Amino acid sequence: MKIQLCLSGGGARGFAHLGAIAALQEMGFEISRISGTSAGAMAGSFMAAGYDPAEMLELFIQKQIFKMFRGVFNKGLLKMDGMASVFGQYLPEEFSGLKIPMIIAATDILSGKIVYLQEGLLLPAIVGSSSIPGLFRPVKFQGMLLVDGGVLNNLPVEPLRKYTAPIIGVHVNPVGEITAPSTTWGVLERTFHLGVFSNTVYREAFCDFLIEPADLKQTKVFDYKKAREIYKAGYNHVKKHADELLLLGSK
């Protein structure tokens, strides 16, 4: 059956999106439309371009795209030019070149509003949607100044609601109790995590089914070395709830 996917942000936790999508495809679900922000915008765009989830996982690992995140505080605000350059080798230049319709949520700090991008240039939309405030430079695009969409909407389900296919949300930012952070970065990471989590709670009700792997509660935003483990968490969670998901087809 056809479904729509709504993919949250979450940094390294976004690898769970790929595992979840792989499991959904094995169950026979056909993705008709995708919305996503930050890590969800990355995973969703590659999916919309026709890549296999396992193929995406290996590509991200082999290209070591996320090495640029190291040493952030010693370098000031970073550009995401390296990531954009790699993505440009594998993704179409414009949204119109995607095989599945894709909607990317980003925060425009000039207007103070969430924006939903679905036409024109693709890469600036992905990069803007993924630019975590305080770490990466905002992206100038179409008269806006874009930062991470998770600041205002980390589960961008709204653009999908006007379509008829069931919406499956994949939220990779579950909040659990942690030990006290020992560094300034640890405090900032936890604060941002809590902030983006808070704006997803009421949006979960707009999904016909919510995938939220509890195993990710202790995973940090930059735990990219755990990519395969995170992928499996998303995959296993969907398989665990296969019977419930398959009931969507009978509604």
Short mmCIF file of C-alpha atoms in Angstrom, two decimals:
data_model
loop_
_atom_site.label_atom_id
_atom_site.label_comp_id
_atom_site.label_asym_id
_atom_site.label_seq_id
_atom_site.Cartn_x
_atom_site.Cartn_y
_atom_site.Cartn_z
CA MET A 1 0.00 0.00 0.00
CA LYS A 2 1.03 3.61 -0.51
CA ILE A 3 2.18 5.66 2.48
CA GLN A 4 3.64 9.06 3.19
CA LEU A 5 6.74 9.43 5.34
CA CYS A 6 7.50 12.22 7.80
CA LEU A 7 11.14 12.11 8.93
CA SER A 8 12.43 14.04 11.94
CA GLY A 9 15.82 15.59 12.49
CA GLY A 10 18.29 14.00 14.88
CA GLY A 11 21.89 14.14 13.65
CA ALA A 12 23.47 10.68 13.73
CA ARG A 13 20.18 9.26 14.97
CA GLY A 14 18.95 9.88 11.42
CA PHE A 15 20.57 6.60 10.35
CA ALA A 16 17.54 5.00 12.02
CA HIS A 17 15.45 6.52 9.23
CA LEU A 18 17.27 4.33 6.74
CA GLY A 19 16.72 1.16 8.76
CA ALA A 20 13.05 1.98 9.25
CA ILE A 21 12.56 2.64 5.53
CA ALA A 22 14.30 -0.63 4.63
CA ALA A 23 11.94 -2.57 6.91
CA LEU A 24 8.86 -0.75 5.56
CA GLN A 25 9.86 -1.57 2.00
CA GLU A 26 10.37 -5.25 2.88
CA MET A 27 6.80 -5.23 4.22
CA GLY A 28 5.52 -4.02 0.85
CA PHE A 29 4.87 -0.35 1.63
CA GLU A 30 5.26 2.05 -1.29
CA ILE A 31 6.36 5.59 -0.44
CA SER A 32 4.35 8.18 -2.34
CA ARG A 33 5.59 11.38 -0.66
CA ILE A 34 8.19 12.41 1.94
CA SER A 35 8.61 15.35 4.27
CA GLY A 36 11.66 15.80 6.44
CA THR A 37 13.90 18.18 8.30
CA SER A 38 17.64 18.15 9.03
CA ALA A 39 18.77 14.49 9.08
CA GLY A 40 15.30 13.58 7.82
CA ALA A 41 15.76 15.96 4.89
CA MET A 42 19.04 14.23 4.02
CA ALA A 43 17.70 10.69 4.28
CA GLY A 44 14.44 11.63 2.58
CA SER A 45 16.13 13.34 -0.35
CA PHE A 46 18.32 10.32 -1.11
CA MET A 47 15.29 8.07 -0.77
CA ALA A 48 13.31 10.34 -3.08
CA ALA A 49 16.17 10.18 -5.59
CA GLY A 50 15.80 6.40 -5.79
CA TYR A 51 18.59 5.10 -3.55
CA ASP A 52 18.27 1.90 -1.53
CA PRO A 53 18.48 2.45 2.26
CA ALA A 54 21.39 0.03 2.76
CA GLU A 55 23.16 1.69 -0.16
CA MET A 56 22.68 5.08 1.48
CA LEU A 57 24.09 3.82 4.77
CA GLU A 58 27.29 2.59 3.15
CA LEU A 59 27.62 5.74 1.06
CA PHE A 60 27.42 7.99 4.12
CA ILE A 61 29.93 5.85 6.00
CA GLN A 62 32.42 5.51 3.13
CA LYS A 63 32.37 9.19 2.24
CA GLN A 64 32.92 10.10 5.93
CA ILE A 65 30.75 13.13 5.36
CA PHE A 66 30.44 13.87 9.05
CA LYS A 67 34.16 14.24 9.82
CA MET A 68 33.64 17.97 9.41
CA PHE A 69 31.73 18.05 12.70
CA ARG A 70 34.85 17.49 14.76
CA GLY A 71 36.52 20.35 16.58
CA VAL A 72 33.61 22.72 16.07
CA PHE A 73 34.40 25.03 18.96
CA ASN A 74 37.97 25.54 17.75
CA LYS A 75 36.90 26.70 14.30
CA GLY A 76 33.88 28.91 14.88
CA LEU A 77 30.76 28.59 12.78
CA LEU A 78 31.26 26.03 10.06
CA LYS A 79 30.04 25.93 6.51
CA MET A 80 28.55 22.71 5.17
CA ASP A 81 30.26 23.10 1.80
CA GLY A 82 31.93 19.68 2.02
CA MET A 83 28.64 17.92 2.60
CA ALA A 84 26.92 19.91 -0.17
CA SER A 85 29.73 19.00 -2.57
CA VAL A 86 29.36 15.27 -1.88
CA PHE A 87 25.58 15.38 -2.02
CA GLY A 88 25.80 17.22 -5.34
CA GLN A 89 27.49 14.17 -6.86
CA TYR A 90 24.53 11.93 -6.04
CA LEU A 91 21.42 14.11 -5.99
CA PRO A 92 19.66 16.06 -8.75
CA GLU A 93 20.12 19.80 -8.87
CA GLU A 94 16.44 20.56 -8.38
CA PHE A 95 13.46 19.07 -6.54
CA SER A 96 11.89 18.31 -9.93
CA GLY A 97 14.62 15.72 -10.59
CA LEU A 98 13.52 13.54 -7.65
CA LYS A 99 11.51 10.37 -8.29
CA ILE A 100 9.31 10.85 -5.20
CA PRO A 101 7.87 14.25 -4.19
CA MET A 102 9.94 15.69 -1.32
CA ILE A 103 9.15 18.50 1.11
CA ILE A 104 11.96 19.97 3.24
CA ALA A 105 11.26 21.96 6.41
CA ALA A 106 13.70 24.69 7.44
CA THR A 107 13.60 27.63 9.83
CA ASP A 108 13.85 31.14 8.35
CA ILE A 109 15.39 33.21 11.12
CA LEU A 110 14.51 36.46 9.33
CA SER A 111 10.75 35.91 9.42
CA GLY A 112 10.87 33.64 12.47
CA LYS A 113 8.75 31.08 10.64
CA ILE A 114 8.99 27.47 9.46
CA VAL A 115 9.15 27.15 5.68
CA TYR A 116 8.34 24.12 3.54
CA LEU A 117 10.52 23.87 0.43
CA GLN A 118 9.53 21.65 -2.47
CA GLU A 119 10.65 23.32 -5.69
CA GLY A 120 13.74 24.96 -7.12
CA LEU A 121 17.28 24.10 -6.01
CA LEU A 122 17.54 21.04 -3.78
CA LEU A 123 20.97 21.26 -2.12
CA PRO A 124 20.57 24.69 -0.46
CA ALA A 125 17.28 23.47 0.99
CA ILE A 126 18.92 20.36 2.47
CA VAL A 127 21.90 22.28 3.83
CA GLY A 128 19.76 25.05 5.28
CA SER A 129 17.43 22.53 6.91
CA SER A 130 20.45 20.82 8.51
CA SER A 131 22.37 23.87 9.76
CA ILE A 132 22.29 23.56 13.55
CA PRO A 133 22.30 27.07 15.09
CA GLY A 134 25.55 27.94 16.82
CA LEU A 135 27.49 25.28 14.91
CA PHE A 136 26.87 25.99 11.24
CA ARG A 137 26.42 29.16 9.28
CA PRO A 138 22.85 29.95 8.21
CA VAL A 139 22.18 29.47 4.51
CA LYS A 140 21.00 32.35 2.33
CA PHE A 141 18.31 31.02 0.02
CA GLN A 142 15.41 32.64 -1.84
CA GLY A 143 15.61 35.80 0.28
CA MET A 144 15.62 33.78 3.51
CA LEU A 145 18.28 32.89 6.06
CA LEU A 146 17.82 29.23 6.88
CA VAL A 147 18.79 27.14 9.89
CA ASP A 148 17.78 23.72 11.17
CA GLY A 149 14.06 23.08 10.68
CA GLY A 150 13.95 21.29 14.02
CA VAL A 151 14.14 24.64 15.80
CA LEU A 152 10.44 25.18 15.03
CA ASN A 153 9.20 21.86 13.64
CA ASN A 154 11.11 18.63 14.09
CA LEU A 155 8.28 16.46 12.76
CA PRO A 156 7.00 18.32 9.68
CA VAL A 157 3.76 16.44 9.18
CA GLU A 158 1.58 19.44 8.27
CA PRO A 159 2.36 19.53 4.50
CA LEU A 160 1.30 15.87 4.17
CA ARG A 161 -2.12 16.16 5.79
CA LYS A 162 -3.90 17.35 2.64
CA TYR A 163 -3.08 14.09 0.85
CA THR A 164 -5.00 10.85 1.34
CA ALA A 165 -2.26 8.25 1.87
CA PRO A 166 -1.60 7.26 5.51
CA ILE A 167 1.22 9.15 7.22
CA ILE A 168 3.96 7.24 9.02
CA GLY A 169 6.10 9.46 11.19
CA VAL A 170 9.65 8.43 12.04
CA HIS A 171 10.83 10.31 15.12
CA VAL A 172 14.43 9.56 16.04
CA ASN A 173 14.69 11.95 19.00
CA PRO A 174 13.14 10.10 21.94
CA VAL A 175 14.07 11.70 25.26
CA GLY A 176 15.29 9.59 28.15
CA GLU A 177 17.06 10.32 31.42
CA ILE A 178 20.81 10.90 31.15
CA THR A 179 23.75 11.35 33.51
CA ALA A 180 24.78 14.94 34.24
CA PRO A 181 26.67 16.50 31.28
CA SER A 182 30.30 17.19 32.13
CA THR A 183 31.05 19.69 29.35
CA THR A 184 29.56 22.87 27.91
CA TRP A 185 28.93 21.02 24.67
CA GLY A 186 27.08 18.27 26.56
CA VAL A 187 24.75 20.85 28.10
CA LEU A 188 24.14 22.56 24.75
CA GLU A 189 23.47 19.25 22.99
CA ARG A 190 20.99 18.15 25.64
CA THR A 191 19.25 21.55 25.61
CA PHE A 192 18.85 21.51 21.83
CA HIS A 193 17.60 17.91 21.99
CA LEU A 194 14.93 18.85 24.52
CA GLY A 195 13.94 21.92 22.54
CA VAL A 196 13.32 20.08 19.29
CA PHE A 197 11.61 17.24 21.13
CA SER A 198 9.12 19.63 22.70
CA ASN A 199 7.74 20.80 19.36
CA THR A 200 7.04 17.27 18.13
CA VAL A 201 4.73 16.09 20.90
CA TYR A 202 1.41 17.43 19.62
CA ARG A 203 2.35 16.69 16.00
CA GLU A 204 2.60 12.97 16.73
CA ALA A 205 -1.21 12.81 16.78
CA PHE A 206 -1.28 13.87 13.12
CA CYS A 207 0.51 10.66 12.10
CA ASP A 208 -1.43 7.48 11.40
CA PHE A 209 1.50 5.60 12.93
CA LEU A 210 4.57 6.83 14.78
CA ILE A 211 7.89 5.00 14.69
CA GLU A 212 10.09 6.05 17.64
CA PRO A 213 12.91 3.60 18.46
CA ALA A 214 13.42 3.69 22.24
CA ASP A 215 16.95 2.31 21.78
CA LEU A 216 18.03 5.77 20.59
CA LYS A 217 17.43 7.49 23.94
CA GLN A 218 21.11 7.30 24.89
CA THR A 219 22.44 8.02 21.38
CA LYS A 220 24.11 11.40 20.91
CA VAL A 221 23.63 13.73 17.98
CA PHE A 222 27.19 13.18 16.71
CA ASP A 223 27.50 9.42 17.37
CA TYR A 224 28.24 8.77 13.70
CA LYS A 225 30.59 5.88 14.49
CA LYS A 226 27.48 3.97 15.59
CA ALA A 227 25.86 4.32 12.15
CA ARG A 228 25.20 0.61 11.59
CA GLU A 229 23.95 0.13 15.15
CA ILE A 230 21.56 3.07 14.76
CA TYR A 231 20.38 1.75 11.40
CA LYS A 232 19.54 -1.59 13.04
CA ALA A 233 17.60 0.17 15.80
CA GLY A 234 15.28 1.70 13.21
CA TYR A 235 14.97 -1.55 11.28
CA ASN A 236 14.27 -3.69 14.34
CA HIS A 237 11.70 -1.27 15.74
CA VAL A 238 9.63 -1.42 12.55
CA LYS A 239 9.85 -5.21 12.42
CA LYS A 240 8.71 -5.38 16.05
CA HIS A 241 5.58 -3.41 15.16
CA ALA A 242 4.95 -5.07 11.78
CA ASP A 243 1.49 -6.40 12.67
CA GLU A 244 0.30 -2.96 13.81
CA LEU A 245 1.69 -1.29 10.73
CA LEU A 246 0.06 -3.75 8.38
CA LEU A 247 -3.32 -2.86 9.90
CA LEU A 248 -3.03 0.53 8.18
CA GLY A 249 -4.00 -1.20 4.98
CA SER A 250 -7.29 -2.37 6.45
CA LYS A 251 -8.46 1.07 7.63
#
